[in-house]
PDB file of C-alpha atoms and ligand atoms in Angstrom:
ATOM      1  CA  MET A 286      79.506  63.775 100.945  1.00 44.00           C
ATOM      2  CA  VAL A 287      80.054  67.578 100.810  1.00 46.00           C
ATOM      3  CA  SER A 288      78.827  69.341 103.520  1.00 42.00           C
ATOM      4  CA  ALA A 289      77.768  73.200 103.217  1.00 43.00           C
ATOM      5  CA  ARG A 290      80.498  75.300 104.516  1.00 52.00           C
ATOM      6  CA  LYS A 291      79.765  79.252 105.079  1.00 62.00           C
ATOM      7  CA  ASP A 292      82.843  81.747 104.961  1.00 74.00           C
ATOM      8  CA  ASN A 293      83.070  83.637 108.332  1.00 92.00           C
ATOM      9  CA  LEU A 294      82.885  87.469 107.959  1.00 95.00           C
ATOM     10  CA  ILE A 295      84.035  89.735 110.824  1.00 96.00           C
ATOM     11  CA  ILE A 296      83.624  93.586 110.705  1.00 97.00           C
ATOM     12  CA  ARG A 297      87.012  95.110 110.946  1.00 97.00           C
ATOM     13  CA  ILE A 298      86.058  98.789 109.811  1.00 98.00           C
ATOM     14  CA  ARG A 299      82.745  99.830 109.986  1.00 98.00           C
ATOM     15  CA  HIS A 300      81.313 101.781 107.129  1.00 98.00           C
ATOM     16  CA  ALA A 301      80.570 104.931 109.298  1.00 98.00           C
ATOM     17  CA  ASP A 302      84.303 105.186 110.248  1.00 98.00           C
ATOM     18  CA  ILE A 303      85.192 104.694 106.541  1.00 98.00           C
ATOM     19  CA  GLY A 304      83.381 107.630 105.732  1.00 98.00           C
ATOM     20  CA  LYS A 305      84.557 109.822 108.217  1.00 98.00           C
ATOM     21  CA  ARG A 306      88.389 108.766 107.429  1.00 98.00           C
ATOM     22  CA  VAL A 307      87.586 109.448 103.519  1.00 98.00           C
ATOM     23  CA  LYS A 308      86.343 112.898 104.408  1.00 98.00           C
ATOM     24  CA  SER A 309      89.691 113.487 106.486  1.00 98.00           C
ATOM     25  CA  VAL A 310      91.931 112.325 103.725  1.00 98.00           C
ATOM     26  CA  ALA A 311      90.040 114.121 101.065  1.00 98.00           C
ATOM     27  CA  GLY A 312      90.414 117.040 103.202  1.00 98.00           C
ATOM     28  CA  GLN A 313      94.210 116.578 103.262  1.00 98.00           C
ATOM     29  CA  ILE A 314      94.115 116.169  99.238  1.00 98.00           C
ATOM     30  CA  ALA A 315      92.213 119.608  99.024  1.00 98.00           C
ATOM     31  CA  LYS A 316      94.827 121.487 101.248  1.00 98.00           C
ATOM     32  CA  ASP A 317      97.847 119.897  99.481  1.00 98.00           C
ATOM     33  CA  PHE A 318      96.613 120.915  96.126  1.00 98.00           C
ATOM     34  CA  LYS A 319      94.838 124.081  97.036  1.00 97.00           C
ATOM     35  CA  GLY A 320      93.762 125.986  93.787  1.00 93.00           C
ATOM     36  CA  GLU A 321      94.825 123.336  91.440  1.00 98.00           C
ATOM     37  CA  ARG A 322      93.166 120.610  89.338  1.00 98.00           C
ATOM     38  CA  ILE A 323      93.504 117.176  90.033  1.00 98.00           C
ATOM     39  CA  HIS A 324      93.162 113.822  88.225  1.00 98.00           C
ATOM     40  CA  LEU A 325      92.275 110.830  89.969  1.00 98.00           C
ATOM     41  CA  ILE A 326      93.377 107.328  88.726  1.00 98.00           C
ATOM     42  CA  GLY A 327      91.489 104.494  90.118  1.00 98.00           C
ATOM     43  CA  VAL A 328      92.590 100.934  89.950  1.00 97.00           C
ATOM     44  CA  LEU A 329      89.728  98.546  88.895  1.00 96.00           C
ATOM     45  CA  LYS A 330      88.115  97.131  90.460  1.00 95.00           C
ATOM     46  CA  GLY A 331      88.667  97.231  94.014  1.00 96.00           C
ATOM     47  CA  ALA A 332      89.319 101.031  94.071  1.00 98.00           C
ATOM     48  CA  CYS A 333      85.955 102.128  92.450  1.00 97.00           C
ATOM     49  CA  PHE A 334      84.072 102.380  95.752  1.00 98.00           C
ATOM     50  CA  PHE A 335      86.772 104.190  97.598  1.00 98.00           C
ATOM     51  CA  LEU A 336      87.448 106.717  94.593  1.00 98.00           C
ATOM     52  CA  ALA A 337      83.674 107.462  94.257  1.00 98.00           C
ATOM     53  CA  ASP A 338      83.448 108.456  97.733  1.00 98.00           C
ATOM     54  CA  LEU A 339      86.679 110.383  97.933  1.00 98.00           C
ATOM     55  CA  ALA A 340      86.107 112.354  94.772  1.00 98.00           C
ATOM     56  CA  ARG A 341      82.740 113.572  96.147  1.00 98.00           C
ATOM     57  CA  GLU A 342      84.544 114.761  99.343  1.00 98.00           C
ATOM     58  CA  ILE A 343      87.568 116.582  97.648  1.00 98.00           C
ATOM     59  CA  ASP A 344      86.520 120.504  97.231  1.00 96.00           C
ATOM     60  CA  LEU A 345      88.712 120.917  94.120  1.00 98.00           C
ATOM     61  CA  GLU A 346      88.419 120.575  90.111  1.00 98.00           C
ATOM     62  CA  CYS A 347      88.715 116.781  89.565  1.00 98.00           C
ATOM     63  CA  SER A 348      88.690 114.457  86.582  1.00 98.00           C
ATOM     64  CA  ILE A 349      88.642 110.680  86.936  1.00 98.00           C
ATOM     65  CA  ASP A 350      90.040 107.806  84.708  1.00 98.00           C
ATOM     66  CA  PHE A 351      90.566 104.253  85.536  1.00 98.00           C
ATOM     67  CA  ILE A 352      93.116 101.618  84.767  1.00 98.00           C
ATOM     68  CA  ALA A 353      92.875  97.684  85.436  1.00 96.00           C
ATOM     69  CA  VAL A 354      95.733  95.187  86.194  1.00 93.00           C
ATOM     70  CA  ALA A 355      95.690  91.437  86.655  1.00 85.00           C
ATOM     71  CA  SER A 356      95.720  90.610  90.292  1.00 60.00           C
ATOM     72  CA  TYR A 357      95.083  87.586  92.572  1.00 52.00           C
ATOM     73  CA  GLY A 358      92.322  85.923  90.507  1.00 49.00           C
ATOM     74  CA  LYS A 359      90.764  83.598  92.712  1.00 47.00           C
ATOM     75  CA  THR A 360      93.227  82.780  95.313  1.00 57.00           C
ATOM     76  CA  LYS A 361      94.498  84.917  98.149  1.00 59.00           C
ATOM     77  CA  GLU A 362      98.139  84.940  97.212  1.00 61.00           C
ATOM     78  CA  SER A 363      99.839  87.239  94.585  1.00 59.00           C
ATOM     79  CA  SER A 364     101.301  85.900  91.908  1.00 59.00           C
ATOM     80  CA  GLY A 365     103.950  88.346  92.074  1.00 62.00           C
ATOM     81  CA  GLN A 366     103.142  89.335  88.138  1.00 72.00           C
ATOM     82  CA  VAL A 367     101.398  92.247  87.137  1.00 83.00           C
ATOM     83  CA  ARG A 368      99.733  92.681  83.860  1.00 87.00           C
ATOM     84  CA  MET A 369      97.927  95.433  82.252  1.00 91.00           C
ATOM     85  CA  LEU A 370      94.144  94.820  81.301  1.00 94.00           C
ATOM     86  CA  LYS A 371      92.988  98.019  80.579  1.00 96.00           C
ATOM     87  CA  ASP A 372      95.151 101.040  80.030  1.00 97.00           C
ATOM     88  CA  LEU A 373      94.027 104.945  80.832  1.00 98.00           C
ATOM     89  CA  ASP A 374      91.344 106.774  78.385  1.00 98.00           C
ATOM     90  CA  GLN A 375      93.135 109.948  78.490  1.00 97.00           C
ATOM     91  CA  THR A 376      97.027 111.223  78.855  1.00 98.00           C
ATOM     92  CA  ILE A 377      98.114 112.559  81.847  1.00 98.00           C
ATOM     93  CA  ALA A 378     101.155 114.845  81.013  1.00 98.00           C
ATOM     94  CA  GLY A 379     101.076 117.806  82.921  1.00 98.00           C
ATOM     95  CA  LEU A 380      98.549 116.674  85.456  1.00 98.00           C
ATOM     96  CA  ASN A 381      98.220 116.537  89.140  1.00 98.00           C
ATOM     97  CA  VAL A 382      97.831 112.749  89.065  1.00 98.00           C
ATOM     98  CA  ILE A 383      96.560 110.632  92.273  1.00 98.00           C
ATOM     99  CA  LEU A 384      96.656 107.149  91.935  1.00 98.00           C
ATOM    100  CA  VAL A 385      93.759 105.486  93.898  1.00 98.00           C
ATOM    101  CA  GLU A 386      94.365 102.035  95.319  1.00 98.00           C
ATOM    102  CA  ASP A 387      91.948  99.714  97.591  1.00 98.00           C
ATOM    103  CA  ILE A 388      94.886  98.312  99.172  1.00 97.00           C
ATOM    104  CA  LEU A 389      98.510  98.450  99.427  1.00 97.00           C
ATOM    105  CA  ASP A 390      99.682  95.059 100.047  1.00 94.00           C
ATOM    106  CA  THR A 391     102.975  93.597  98.544  1.00 92.00           C
ATOM    107  CA  GLY A 392     103.181  96.796  96.742  1.00 94.00           C
ATOM    108  CA  LEU A 393     104.226  95.023  93.320  1.00 92.00           C
ATOM    109  CA  THR A 394     100.944  96.409  91.802  1.00 93.00           C
ATOM    110  CA  ALA A 395     101.679  99.993  92.944  1.00 95.00           C
ATOM    111  CA  SER A 396     105.208  99.773  92.116  1.00 93.00           C
ATOM    112  CA  TYR A 397     104.520  98.719  88.480  1.00 93.00           C
ATOM    113  CA  LEU A 398     101.643 101.517  87.900  1.00 96.00           C
ATOM    114  CA  LEU A 399     103.740 104.352  89.691  1.00 96.00           C
ATOM    115  CA  ARG A 400     106.770 103.402  87.269  1.00 94.00           C
ATOM    116  CA  ILE A 401     104.483 103.392  83.983  1.00 95.00           C
ATOM    117  CA  LEU A 402     102.690 106.612  85.201  1.00 97.00           C
ATOM    118  CA  LYS A 403     105.701 108.730  85.902  1.00 97.00           C
ATOM    119  CA  GLN A 404     106.898 107.891  82.222  1.00 97.00           C
ATOM    120  CA  ARG A 405     103.795 109.708  81.042  1.00 98.00           C
ATOM    121  CA  ARG A 406     105.227 112.829  82.412  1.00 98.00           C
ATOM    122  CA  PRO A 407     102.410 114.006  84.903  1.00 98.00           C
ATOM    123  CA  LYS A 408     103.045 117.250  86.758  1.00 98.00           C
ATOM    124  CA  THR A 409     102.946 115.499  90.175  1.00 98.00           C
ATOM    125  CA  LEU A 410     102.229 111.947  91.092  1.00 98.00           C
ATOM    126  CA  LYS A 411     100.746 110.928  94.274  1.00 98.00           C
ATOM    127  CA  MET A 412      99.241 107.701  95.813  1.00 98.00           C
ATOM    128  CA  ALA A 413      96.067 107.038  97.910  1.00 98.00           C
ATOM    129  CA  ALA A 414      95.126 103.914  99.308  1.00 98.00           C
ATOM    130  CA  LEU A 415      92.166 102.918 101.619  1.00 98.00           C
ATOM    131  CA  LEU A 416      94.154 100.209 103.209  1.00 98.00           C
ATOM    132  CA  ASP A 417      97.694  99.613 103.961  1.00 98.00           C
ATOM    133  CA  LYS A 418      99.490  96.135 104.959  1.00 97.00           C
ATOM    134  CA  PRO A 419     102.790  97.289 105.322  1.00 96.00           C
ATOM    135  CA  SER A 420     103.944  93.986 106.881  1.00 94.00           C
ATOM    136  CA  ARG A 421     103.357  92.358 103.721  1.00 91.00           C
ATOM    137  CA  ARG A 422     105.603  94.809 101.549  1.00 93.00           C
ATOM    138  CA  LEU A 423     108.003  93.068  99.123  1.00 90.00           C
ATOM    139  CA  LYS A 424     108.501  96.582  97.166  1.00 90.00           C
ATOM    140  CA  PRO A 425     109.352  99.809  99.045  1.00 93.00           C
ATOM    141  CA  VAL A 426     106.131 101.712  98.206  1.00 93.00           C
ATOM    142  CA  LYS A 427     104.676 104.436 100.491  1.00 92.00           C
ATOM    143  CA  GLY A 428     101.132 105.794 100.208  1.00 96.00           C
ATOM    144  CA  ASP A 429     100.747 109.421 100.274  1.00 98.00           C
ATOM    145  CA  TYR A 430      97.193 109.413 101.645  1.00 98.00           C
ATOM    146  CA  ILE A 431      96.288 106.255 103.837  1.00 98.00           C
ATOM    147  CA  GLY A 432      92.699 105.481 104.924  1.00 98.00           C
ATOM    148  CA  PHE A 433      93.522 102.730 107.572  1.00 98.00           C
ATOM    149  CA  THR A 434      96.752 100.644 108.514  1.00 98.00           C
ATOM    150  CA  ILE A 435      95.776  97.155 109.004  1.00 97.00           C
ATOM    151  CA  PRO A 436      97.644  93.973 110.192  1.00 96.00           C
ATOM    152  CA  ASN A 437      98.240  90.957 108.012  1.00 95.00           C
ATOM    153  CA  GLU A 438      94.677  89.894 107.613  1.00 95.00           C
ATOM    154  CA  PHE A 439      92.645  89.137 104.141  1.00 95.00           C
ATOM    155  CA  VAL A 440      89.920  91.590 104.118  1.00 97.00           C
ATOM    156  CA  VAL A 441      86.866  92.025 101.752  1.00 97.00           C
ATOM    157  CA  GLY A 442      84.104  94.632 101.457  1.00 98.00           C
ATOM    158  CA  TYR A 443      83.902  98.390 100.355  1.00 98.00           C
ATOM    159  CA  GLY A 444      85.359  97.136  96.835  1.00 98.00           C
ATOM    160  CA  LEU A 445      87.574  94.472  97.950  1.00 97.00           C
ATOM    161  CA  ASP A 446      86.763  91.149  96.730  1.00 95.00           C
ATOM    162  CA  TYR A 447      87.767  87.438  97.144  1.00 94.00           C
ATOM    163  CA  ALA A 448      87.189  85.643  93.706  1.00 92.00           C
ATOM    164  CA  GLU A 449      85.079  88.519  92.845  1.00 94.00           C
ATOM    165  CA  ARG A 450      82.821  88.233  95.907  1.00 95.00           C
ATOM    166  CA  TYR A 451      81.986  90.657  98.743  1.00 97.00           C
ATOM    167  CA  ARG A 452      82.982  94.019  96.886  1.00 97.00           C
ATOM    168  CA  ASN A 453      79.518  95.401  97.743  1.00 97.00           C
ATOM    169  CA  LEU A 454      79.744  95.035 101.634  1.00 97.00           C
ATOM    170  CA  LYS A 455      79.623  98.486 103.248  1.00 97.00           C
ATOM    171  CA  ASP A 456      81.969  97.399 105.766  1.00 98.00           C
ATOM    172  CA  VAL A 457      85.380  96.142 105.402  1.00 98.00           C
ATOM    173  CA  CYS A 458      85.445  92.705 106.700  1.00 97.00           C
ATOM    174  CA  VAL A 459      88.063  89.994 107.827  1.00 97.00           C
ATOM    175  CA  LEU A 460      87.541  86.888 105.677  1.00 93.00           C
ATOM    176  CA  GLU A 461      88.354  83.594 107.470  1.00 88.00           C
ATOM    177  CA  LEU A 462      87.739  80.740 105.124  1.00 76.00           C
ATOM    178  CA  PRO A 463      87.113  77.350 106.721  1.00 72.00           C
ATOM    179  CA  THR A 464      89.822  74.891 106.937  1.00 66.00           C
ATOM    180  CA  ARG A 465      89.534  71.863 105.279  1.00 57.00           C
TER     181      ARG A 465
HETATM  182  P1  IMP B  93      99.839  93.916  96.059  1.00 74.24           P
HETATM  183  O1  IMP B  93     100.156  94.167  94.481  1.00 74.24           O
HETATM  184  O2  IMP B  93     100.336  92.901  96.635  1.00 74.24           O
HETATM  185  O3  IMP B  93     100.186  95.192  96.796  1.00 74.24           O
HETATM  186  O4  IMP B  93      98.108  93.771  95.828  1.00 74.24           O
HETATM  187  C1  IMP B  93      97.437  94.778  95.556  1.00 74.24           C
HETATM  188  C2  IMP B  93      96.029  94.145  95.044  1.00 74.24           C
HETATM  189  O5  IMP B  93      96.019  92.913  95.736  1.00 74.24           O
HETATM  190  C3  IMP B  93      94.933  95.013  95.907  1.00 74.24           C
HETATM  191  O6  IMP B  93      94.472  96.108  94.854  1.00 74.24           O
HETATM  192  C4  IMP B  93      93.652  93.906  95.809  1.00 74.24           C
HETATM  193  O7  IMP B  93      93.221  93.720  94.559  1.00 74.24           O
HETATM  194  C5  IMP B  93      94.548  92.795  96.220  1.00 74.24           C
HETATM  195  N1  IMP B  93      94.631  92.463  97.600  1.00 74.24           N
HETATM  196  C6  IMP B  93      95.665  92.517  98.334  1.00 74.24           C
HETATM  197  N2  IMP B  93      95.389  92.207  99.933  1.00 74.24           N
HETATM  198  C7  IMP B  93      93.866  91.946  99.963  1.00 74.24           C
HETATM  199  C8  IMP B  93      93.221  91.594 100.693  1.00 74.24           C
HETATM  200  O8  IMP B  93      93.433  91.850 101.816  1.00 74.24           O
HETATM  201  N3  IMP B  93      91.608  91.589 100.372  1.00 74.24           N
HETATM  202  C9  IMP B  93      91.323  91.539  99.197  1.00 74.24           C
HETATM  203  N4  IMP B  93      92.182  91.915  97.989  1.00 74.24           N
HETATM  204  C10 IMP B  93      93.764  91.989  98.422  1.00 74.24           C
HETATM  205 MG1   MG B  94      91.240  91.959  94.020  1.00 74.24          MG
END
């Protein structure tokens, strides 16, 4: 007989605290790029909530684009392989590009994306991530703008998913799956 199991969610970062931190990261970006135009590139799908909130808090002329890469699929572990699913709509040559990620984990996705974006000759290339899990890093990637540094826990919400679930949670929550 299969018994009903419920995933356990524990709030790690409250929506209000995310909002405050996003404002402060946006302020830092506006200061660093004072008087210039910036181009935000969101990594689908996880970064879309962060990008939408961040963009609205940055007091600069700003354009946006999205890129999609194959991620974890239905498991919690990275395959170690990164594959592009959707390329940018626009060219980025000469632009102040900020790559916007939901989370920097092993760094495999970010290092792949930063490498291919750099080849396209942006004026500047920076990276923003809502969350950073430095203890899991396999590639030496450092985010220029980090929302929160978190321990090695699997989190969902505010864009982050587990098998496409929980992206629409307002808070970032730790997901504890039932042990079988
Ligand atoms: P990386 O290539 O290992 O740095 O992983 C980056 C991607 O893995 C993120 O954009 C997420 O989609 C996914 N990921 C990594 N850690 C988590 C997590 O704790 N929760 C949900 N997704 C995660
Ligand atoms: Mg994901």
